[in-house]
Amino acid sequence: VAYARHLIDTEQEHTTFIQKFDKKSPFVNTHELQWVVNRLILNGIFGFNVFISNPSLLLQNSIDSDVSSRDISDLQTHDMPLLLSNSQIPPSSSWSLYTKSIHFDESTGLAIANIADEDVPLYENQVDAARGVLNVIAKINRENRCYVNNNDDTTSYSDYLQRFQTMIDQLSMNDTSSTTSQINETENSGEIPTLPDPNSALLSSTEDDDEQKPCWISVLLYQDKQDKYATFLQEITKHIHPPDIILNLEESYDSYPIPQLYDNSTTTWVGTCPMDDDVYCQHSITTTTTTTTTNNNGTKLRHRKVTDIQFIEHDLEELPDEYKDPIWYDHVTQLRVLANDAERNNPTIGFTLRMPAVRDGEIRYCQAGECAIGNLFTDALRWYTDADIAFVASGGFKGNGWDAGVVKLDYLYSALQFPNTECVGKMTGISLFRMLEFVTRIVPFDAIDSDEGDQLLQVSGMKITYNTRIPIGTSRLIGVEVLNKETGQYEAIERLKLYSFVTDSYLCGAYLRYPEFTGSALVLPGEVPGVIGDDEIIQNMVANFLGQLDEPYDTSTQGRLRNNTNAFEVLDLLQSKEECPQNTVWNAEQVTCLPCPTFENVAFSDELLEYQSENNAMERQLGRIVLVNREIFDVSVLLKSKPRWLGFTNVTNNEEVLDSSSTIELAAGESIAMQFALNPSNLLASGTDRSAIASVNFGVLGGDADANVGCVGRDVTFEVALRVMPADELNNLGWIRYVGFGLFGLVMVTAMAFALWVFRNRQTRVVKILQPVFLMCILMGVLLLSSAIIPLSIDDGATSQWGCDLACMSIPWLLSTGFIVSFCALFCKLWRINRLFNGAQKFRRVVVKMQNVVAPFVAIFVLNVALLLTWTIVDPWKWERREIDNQKWNTYGSCRGSGNVSIVMASALGGLNFLSLLLSCHQAYIARNISGEFSESTYIGIAVYGWMQIMLVGAPILLLIDEGNPTATYFIQVALVFIVSMSMLLLIFVPGFINKKKIAASQRDMSEKTHFERSVRQQSKELSKMAVIESMARRTSFQHINNIETSSSPDVSQTFQAQPVPEVVVESLQRIEESSCDSDDDSSESSLNPLEAARARKREIEDKIQHNMHQSVNHNILGMADGDSRIMIDHDGAGDGDEAPRHHSNGMMMETNDMEQQQEGSSRSRRLNLLNKRLGKSFGIGIGDGSSTSNDEGGTDKTDFTMNDSA
């Protein structure tokens, strides 16, 4: 980067950086971020926007394959995508969104493509990929009006577009008068003509727009071996759109070190830029842009071409001091921090002797034979997994080795950069021989870098002998010896002996033919295909291996790969058919004789096939089964037995083709699909549920009778069950739903009758006390609750699926809303009554209006609606059919939710309804001591007790009823809804109806008693007058008696006549005389004594008044009148007082000095006080008749409580 800043004139030249991904340096392998540190350096520090690598990187992310255990997802970013042009990246790959085939660098106008190694997974042919890239670049240049080779600048679309433009121009040049006439005609017709705009961007583009679009220079970066590069140049320069520049990035060889034209017949420049860590290379490209005219239609095109390329190369070992500017120091500081982090992760792991270099230019030492680094890695793998043998490919080893002594972790990464893991399995001597024979057949053993040389195996636990003098392409394997871990000696390989092996995950999972040798080809008995592990990477295994050694690791050659040029007798562990002994079978694929087979791996795909036929459907049914031969040899299959109602048929015409004389030849690993027909009419059983089960039996023998001499076959079978199903049983409700309709009608009629009764008697005292508004709410809730019977009665036998779904979700709406409305109305009604009577007990006037008690009702109702809406939107109930006892013909329908939300919502609604029930019960309990006229606590208690019994009985019954019995379930549900609805109506409204009847009768009695009470009050007034008269008469009588006693005249009448008597006294005496005349004859004494007669009359009247007052008070304890009734509250709670109250009547005071009168007055006071005391204990009130009782302080001891219609 420092070189680029100083060697490039940024004001006149534009620069783009192409950096190769670093995966082999010790720094990136020991850093905490490992390979991801490339992103931090290239993009984060230097600001590069693209990097290149070979296709093997696509397999190094652990989430894409088992080849690697390293997670490099953080390397993938849109800010710095991977430039890779010859790869087939599937959408399932994590790299699919972070890779591009062409990098269009806008600053330089270069279109850059990266052609990487072949013969790796996900690669595309280099020449084909390059041609596709060049075609894309040429197409974009053509669209940008840039010149391309062969003047191929027009297409059928652009050609027609030009002709279309010409036709429009001709149309616009028509005669003016004709155009004017057409316009006038159009104006008269009311239509405006529309013509295409000749200057539309659809038809043409301006030259300014074209000049803004670049003409791209195509650049191909090539990374592969030298022999392939020469072929690539020859092919790609002959392309119709050859590249402008081809740069070779391979560091192993120099080709065209000075940029030049490939040959005189092309315009392609070729050069080199080895991606060496110690070399900086730069190509300065000079281009010119000219304007040319095509021969076809005279279109002006811009022609941009490369006129010169200058190559600059500098050694990075020493940077000139003048290049070390502040930016360089800043970069070095950041890199030093990263290097320090990497160094902390680079411990000393062990000791070795001198480790030779692996590569030296074009020389690949590990491709020539045994190499020390290969021995180290394979020994570590075999030690870590305790396998018999280990092998890895030579192509992955790199590096310059290290000196004898200390070994650090980064040394191992410099030798093998890939974070591969182990792959372990088991193979026989035959399979091991086949793999080693393949390797020695193709590897040249010449240390020259090649794809075949990369496949040479470095081994541990065995010794391989070969002869390079035998021509390549033929068998050159002389011998194989495997180490016996028990004896420590090497022994010759055995054909059928099992050897545990270990290799790396790349060779086992992705490298050329090795996945076959270590996986799919391992089919012999006891063999286990390789399994890739993910616990540890190979470098850490080697580190642990070196760490446990007591002495430095010996890096000398061990004779594991030996070239014996004097031995020409090759090893052959494969046998011929003629060599097979008795009781063996020949396997052509494995080229060996195997013991007689047991045919255990020849089987049908299914053991039991079940088929069902509709009732009375006697047409044939077709079935299919697959016979699989998983043996390693061919077999012959012969039909032995089958049921009469089954026949094997041809796939095309369904004709029976297989009988007891038919034989099927089945090769190793092959399978065959066998079609058969079932004929229900041939079943032996009869009845509505006819069924049968039978076995189909095939005999299996080896495919070659001569090779299977003495081998005994076996039978393979499968069973077929056929059942003729009865007619579909939907288990719909049927007639029982009309019972539900009838019950709903009964509830509805009852509710409507009670509603009419409430409306007609809304002005009566009973209905007013019961609060008509809440009664109507209760009736509305009961109607909603009972109307749930309607959707409960709906199934798919009565309506469509949509109708059933709608009915399902309406059930909780109606049930919950009806229950909430009913019991919240009852709660508000009782709460209002309780607040009134609580206020009365606290001696204060309380006014409770409707809006004061509806808040709880509204809150609970809104919460209920919110829960129902959530249920309906998120997880609504839907009509669903289910099988009964797994019988497809026998189903039932029910309402179900698709998830757990419906269960949660149902539970929440149940809790909310139970809360409204508890609130109502609580208010009813508070009102238990209030008269039945005002509360229904007794009846609510009866109702709740009954409902609890119903639920305790009904809920278990619903759970015990079989889900397949919808009729019983429906009946129980409807019965529960009906009982709850009907009991609520009867227990709320019937007591009110009865109270109304009682009160009407009581009011008739009251009207009669009211007349009597008025007469009593009149008599009381007269009694008071008589007391006054009596007093006056007494004084007058005493005066006349004294006069008589002192007078000498014995005539009493004369004496009275002599003294004037007041008229009042006269009237009183006359009344007494009249009363005396009406008495019995024995009462002569009373008639002679007017005073005593007056006293007797007075006592008689007082007794009648007391008797009538007791009857009136007992009758009017709860006799509140409609409208505004007054209740006198006894403040002092006096019971039996010592002092009799004083009575006021018509402004006159009744006084008497007679001891008998005082005793009678005191007795009456005690009786009245006792009555008020009993009333106070029961209700806290006393009843007065309009008179006032004075206390000692002279005040009136009375409090009025007013109850009107609204409170």
JSON list of C-alpha atoms in Angstrom, two decimals, residues 803-909:
[
{"chain": "A", "resi": 803, "resn": "GLY", "atom": "CA", "xyz": [-70.46, -21.59, 8.69]},
{"chain": "A", "resi": 804, "resn": "CYS", "atom": "CA", "xyz": [-69.13, -24.18, 11.13]},
{"chain": "A", "resi": 805, "resn": "ASP", "atom": "CA", "xyz": [-66.01, -22.08, 11.77]},
{"chain": "A", "resi": 806, "resn": "LEU", "atom": "CA", "xyz": [-68.20, -19.05, 12.43]},
{"chain": "A", "resi": 807, "resn": "ALA", "atom": "CA", "xyz": [-70.42, -21.05, 14.79]},
{"chain": "A", "resi": 808, "resn": "CYS", "atom": "CA", "xyz": [-67.39, -22.40, 16.65]},
{"chain": "A", "resi": 809, "resn": "MET", "atom": "CA", "xyz": [-66.06, -18.96, 17.47]},
{"chain": "A", "resi": 810, "resn": "SER", "atom": "CA", "xyz": [-69.52, -17.59, 18.35]},
{"chain": "A", "resi": 811, "resn": "ILE", "atom": "CA", "xyz": [-69.89, -20.14, 21.19]},
{"chain": "A", "resi": 812, "resn": "PRO", "atom": "CA", "xyz": [-67.36, -18.52, 23.58]},
{"chain": "A", "resi": 813, "resn": "TRP", "atom": "CA", "xyz": [-68.62, -15.06, 22.56]},
{"chain": "A", "resi": 814, "resn": "LEU", "atom": "CA", "xyz": [-72.20, -15.88, 23.53]},
{"chain": "A", "resi": 815, "resn": "LEU", "atom": "CA", "xyz": [-71.40, -17.92, 26.64]},
{"chain": "A", "resi": 816, "resn": "SER", "atom": "CA", "xyz": [-68.87, -15.53, 28.12]},
{"chain": "A", "resi": 817, "resn": "THR", "atom": "CA", "xyz": [-70.69, -12.31, 27.18]},
{"chain": "A", "resi": 818, "resn": "GLY", "atom": "CA", "xyz": [-74.04, -13.61, 28.45]},
{"chain": "A", "resi": 819, "resn": "PHE", "atom": "CA", "xyz": [-72.55, -14.79, 31.72]},
{"chain": "A", "resi": 820, "resn": "ILE", "atom": "CA", "xyz": [-70.66, -11.52, 32.24]},
{"chain": "A", "resi": 821, "resn": "VAL", "atom": "CA", "xyz": [-73.71, -9.33, 31.45]},
{"chain": "A", "resi": 822, "resn": "SER", "atom": "CA", "xyz": [-76.00, -11.32, 33.78]},
{"chain": "A", "resi": 823, "resn": "PHE", "atom": "CA", "xyz": [-73.78, -11.51, 36.80]},
{"chain": "A", "resi": 824, "resn": "CYS", "atom": "CA", "xyz": [-72.28, -8.05, 36.45]},
{"chain": "A", "resi": 825, "resn": "ALA", "atom": "CA", "xyz": [-75.80, -6.62, 36.35]},
{"chain": "A", "resi": 826, "resn": "LEU", "atom": "CA", "xyz": [-76.67, -8.62, 39.46]},
{"chain": "A", "resi": 827, "resn": "PHE", "atom": "CA", "xyz": [-73.47, -7.44, 41.13]},
{"chain": "A", "resi": 828, "resn": "CYS", "atom": "CA", "xyz": [-74.21, -3.77, 40.36]},
{"chain": "A", "resi": 829, "resn": "LYS", "atom": "CA", "xyz": [-77.81, -4.14, 41.60]},
{"chain": "A", "resi": 830, "resn": "LEU", "atom": "CA", "xyz": [-76.76, -5.62, 44.95]},
{"chain": "A", "resi": 831, "resn": "TRP", "atom": "CA", "xyz": [-73.86, -3.22, 45.33]},
{"chain": "A", "resi": 832, "resn": "ARG", "atom": "CA", "xyz": [-76.25, -0.27, 44.97]},
{"chain": "A", "resi": 833, "resn": "ILE", "atom": "CA", "xyz": [-78.58, -1.63, 47.67]},
{"chain": "A", "resi": 834, "resn": "ASN", "atom": "CA", "xyz": [-75.68, -2.31, 50.04]},
{"chain": "A", "resi": 835, "resn": "ARG", "atom": "CA", "xyz": [-74.33, 1.21, 49.70]},
{"chain": "A", "resi": 836, "resn": "LEU", "atom": "CA", "xyz": [-77.75, 2.67, 50.52]},
{"chain": "A", "resi": 837, "resn": "PHE", "atom": "CA", "xyz": [-78.27, 0.61, 53.65]},
{"chain": "A", "resi": 838, "resn": "ASN", "atom": "CA", "xyz": [-74.67, 1.10, 54.80]},
{"chain": "A", "resi": 839, "resn": "GLY", "atom": "CA", "xyz": [-75.28, 4.83, 54.59]},
{"chain": "A", "resi": 840, "resn": "ALA", "atom": "CA", "xyz": [-78.43, 4.47, 56.66]},
{"chain": "A", "resi": 841, "resn": "GLN", "atom": "CA", "xyz": [-76.58, 2.66, 59.42]},
{"chain": "A", "resi": 842, "resn": "LYS", "atom": "CA", "xyz": [-74.03, 5.51, 59.54]},
{"chain": "A", "resi": 843, "resn": "PHE", "atom": "CA", "xyz": [-76.90, 8.09, 59.87]},
{"chain": "A", "resi": 844, "resn": "ARG", "atom": "CA", "xyz": [-76.08, 9.98, 56.69]},
{"chain": "A", "resi": 845, "resn": "ARG", "atom": "CA", "xyz": [-77.98, 10.66, 53.55]},
{"chain": "A", "resi": 846, "resn": "VAL", "atom": "CA", "xyz": [-76.57, 8.67, 50.57]},
{"chain": "A", "resi": 847, "resn": "VAL", "atom": "CA", "xyz": [-77.52, 9.14, 46.94]},
{"chain": "A", "resi": 848, "resn": "VAL", "atom": "CA", "xyz": [-76.26, 6.33, 44.60]},
{"chain": "A", "resi": 849, "resn": "LYS", "atom": "CA", "xyz": [-76.91, 7.01, 40.95]},
{"chain": "A", "resi": 850, "resn": "MET", "atom": "CA", "xyz": [-76.72, 4.58, 38.03]},
{"chain": "A", "resi": 851, "resn": "GLN", "atom": "CA", "xyz": [-73.37, 5.81, 36.72]},
{"chain": "A", "resi": 852, "resn": "ASN", "atom": "CA", "xyz": [-71.78, 5.23, 40.14]},
{"chain": "A", "resi": 853, "resn": "VAL", "atom": "CA", "xyz": [-72.22, 1.46, 39.98]},
{"chain": "A", "resi": 854, "resn": "VAL", "atom": "CA", "xyz": [-71.80, 0.60, 36.29]},
{"chain": "A", "resi": 855, "resn": "ALA", "atom": "CA", "xyz": [-68.01, 1.16, 36.28]},
{"chain": "A", "resi": 856, "resn": "PRO", "atom": "CA", "xyz": [-67.19, -2.42, 37.41]},
{"chain": "A", "resi": 857, "resn": "PHE", "atom": "CA", "xyz": [-69.67, -3.74, 34.87]},
{"chain": "A", "resi": 858, "resn": "VAL", "atom": "CA", "xyz": [-68.03, -1.77, 32.04]},
{"chain": "A", "resi": 859, "resn": "ALA", "atom": "CA", "xyz": [-64.50, -2.76, 33.12]},
{"chain": "A", "resi": 860, "resn": "ILE", "atom": "CA", "xyz": [-65.26, -6.48, 33.25]},
{"chain": "A", "resi": 861, "resn": "PHE", "atom": "CA", "xyz": [-67.24, -6.32, 30.01]},
{"chain": "A", "resi": 862, "resn": "VAL", "atom": "CA", "xyz": [-64.42, -4.52, 28.14]},
{"chain": "A", "resi": 863, "resn": "LEU", "atom": "CA", "xyz": [-61.85, -7.02, 29.46]},
{"chain": "A", "resi": 864, "resn": "ASN", "atom": "CA", "xyz": [-64.13, -9.85, 28.34]},
{"chain": "A", "resi": 865, "resn": "VAL", "atom": "CA", "xyz": [-64.41, -8.38, 24.83]},
{"chain": "A", "resi": 866, "resn": "ALA", "atom": "CA", "xyz": [-60.64, -7.80, 24.65]},
{"chain": "A", "resi": 867, "resn": "LEU", "atom": "CA", "xyz": [-59.91, -11.43, 25.51]},
{"chain": "A", "resi": 868, "resn": "LEU", "atom": "CA", "xyz": [-62.48, -12.66, 23.00]},
{"chain": "A", "resi": 869, "resn": "LEU", "atom": "CA", "xyz": [-61.07, -10.43, 20.26]},
{"chain": "A", "resi": 870, "resn": "THR", "atom": "CA", "xyz": [-57.54, -11.68, 20.96]},
{"chain": "A", "resi": 871, "resn": "TRP", "atom": "CA", "xyz": [-58.77, -15.25, 20.82]},
{"chain": "A", "resi": 872, "resn": "THR", "atom": "CA", "xyz": [-60.68, -14.62, 17.58]},
{"chain": "A", "resi": 873, "resn": "ILE", "atom": "CA", "xyz": [-57.74, -12.94, 15.82]},
{"chain": "A", "resi": 874, "resn": "VAL", "atom": "CA", "xyz": [-54.80, -15.04, 17.02]},
{"chain": "A", "resi": 875, "resn": "ASP", "atom": "CA", "xyz": [-56.11, -18.59, 17.36]},
{"chain": "A", "resi": 876, "resn": "PRO", "atom": "CA", "xyz": [-59.82, -18.88, 16.56]},
{"chain": "A", "resi": 877, "resn": "TRP", "atom": "CA", "xyz": [-61.73, -22.07, 16.99]},
{"chain": "A", "resi": 878, "resn": "LYS", "atom": "CA", "xyz": [-62.36, -23.89, 13.73]},
{"chain": "A", "resi": 879, "resn": "TRP", "atom": "CA", "xyz": [-64.44, -26.87, 12.79]},
{"chain": "A", "resi": 880, "resn": "GLU", "atom": "CA", "xyz": [-62.25, -29.93, 12.51]},
{"chain": "A", "resi": 881, "resn": "ARG", "atom": "CA", "xyz": [-62.99, -33.57, 11.83]},
{"chain": "A", "resi": 882, "resn": "ARG", "atom": "CA", "xyz": [-61.07, -36.36, 13.52]},
{"chain": "A", "resi": 883, "resn": "GLU", "atom": "CA", "xyz": [-61.00, -40.08, 13.18]},
{"chain": "A", "resi": 884, "resn": "ILE", "atom": "CA", "xyz": [-62.41, -42.38, 15.84]},
{"chain": "A", "resi": 885, "resn": "ASP", "atom": "CA", "xyz": [-60.00, -45.18, 16.76]},
{"chain": "A", "resi": 886, "resn": "ASN", "atom": "CA", "xyz": [-57.96, -44.45, 13.60]},
{"chain": "A", "resi": 887, "resn": "GLN", "atom": "CA", "xyz": [-60.93, -45.40, 11.43]},
{"chain": "A", "resi": 888, "resn": "LYS", "atom": "CA", "xyz": [-61.00, -43.10, 8.44]},
{"chain": "A", "resi": 889, "resn": "TRP", "atom": "CA", "xyz": [-64.63, -43.87, 7.73]},
{"chain": "A", "resi": 890, "resn": "ASN", "atom": "CA", "xyz": [-65.74, -43.09, 11.28]},
{"chain": "A", "resi": 891, "resn": "THR", "atom": "CA", "xyz": [-65.22, -39.43, 12.13]},
{"chain": "A", "resi": 892, "resn": "TYR", "atom": "CA", "xyz": [-66.66, -36.73, 14.33]},
{"chain": "A", "resi": 893, "resn": "GLY", "atom": "CA", "xyz": [-66.49, -32.95, 14.20]},
{"chain": "A", "resi": 894, "resn": "SER", "atom": "CA", "xyz": [-65.59, -30.53, 16.96]},
{"chain": "A", "resi": 895, "resn": "CYS", "atom": "CA", "xyz": [-64.33, -27.01, 17.48]},
{"chain": "A", "resi": 896, "resn": "ARG", "atom": "CA", "xyz": [-60.60, -26.77, 18.12]},
{"chain": "A", "resi": 897, "resn": "GLY", "atom": "CA", "xyz": [-57.82, -24.21, 18.09]},
{"chain": "A", "resi": 898, "resn": "SER", "atom": "CA", "xyz": [-54.60, -24.66, 16.20]},
{"chain": "A", "resi": 899, "resn": "GLY", "atom": "CA", "xyz": [-52.30, -23.68, 19.07]},
{"chain": "A", "resi": 900, "resn": "ASN", "atom": "CA", "xyz": [-52.10, -22.99, 22.79]},
{"chain": "A", "resi": 901, "resn": "VAL", "atom": "CA", "xyz": [-53.55, -19.48, 22.55]},
{"chain": "A", "resi": 902, "resn": "SER", "atom": "CA", "xyz": [-57.12, -20.78, 22.51]},
{"chain": "A", "resi": 903, "resn": "ILE", "atom": "CA", "xyz": [-56.45, -22.77, 25.70]},
{"chain": "A", "resi": 904, "resn": "VAL", "atom": "CA", "xyz": [-54.98, -19.71, 27.42]},
{"chain": "A", "resi": 905, "resn": "MET", "atom": "CA", "xyz": [-57.85, -17.48, 26.31]},
{"chain": "A", "resi": 906, "resn": "ALA", "atom": "CA", "xyz": [-60.49, -20.01, 27.39]},
{"chain": "A", "resi": 907, "resn": "SER", "atom": "CA", "xyz": [-58.85, -20.26, 30.81]},
{"chain": "A", "resi": 908, "resn": "ALA", "atom": "CA", "xyz": [-58.67, -16.48, 31.13]},
{"chain": "A", "resi": 909, "resn": "LEU", "atom": "CA", "xyz": [-62.34, -16.10, 30.20]}
]
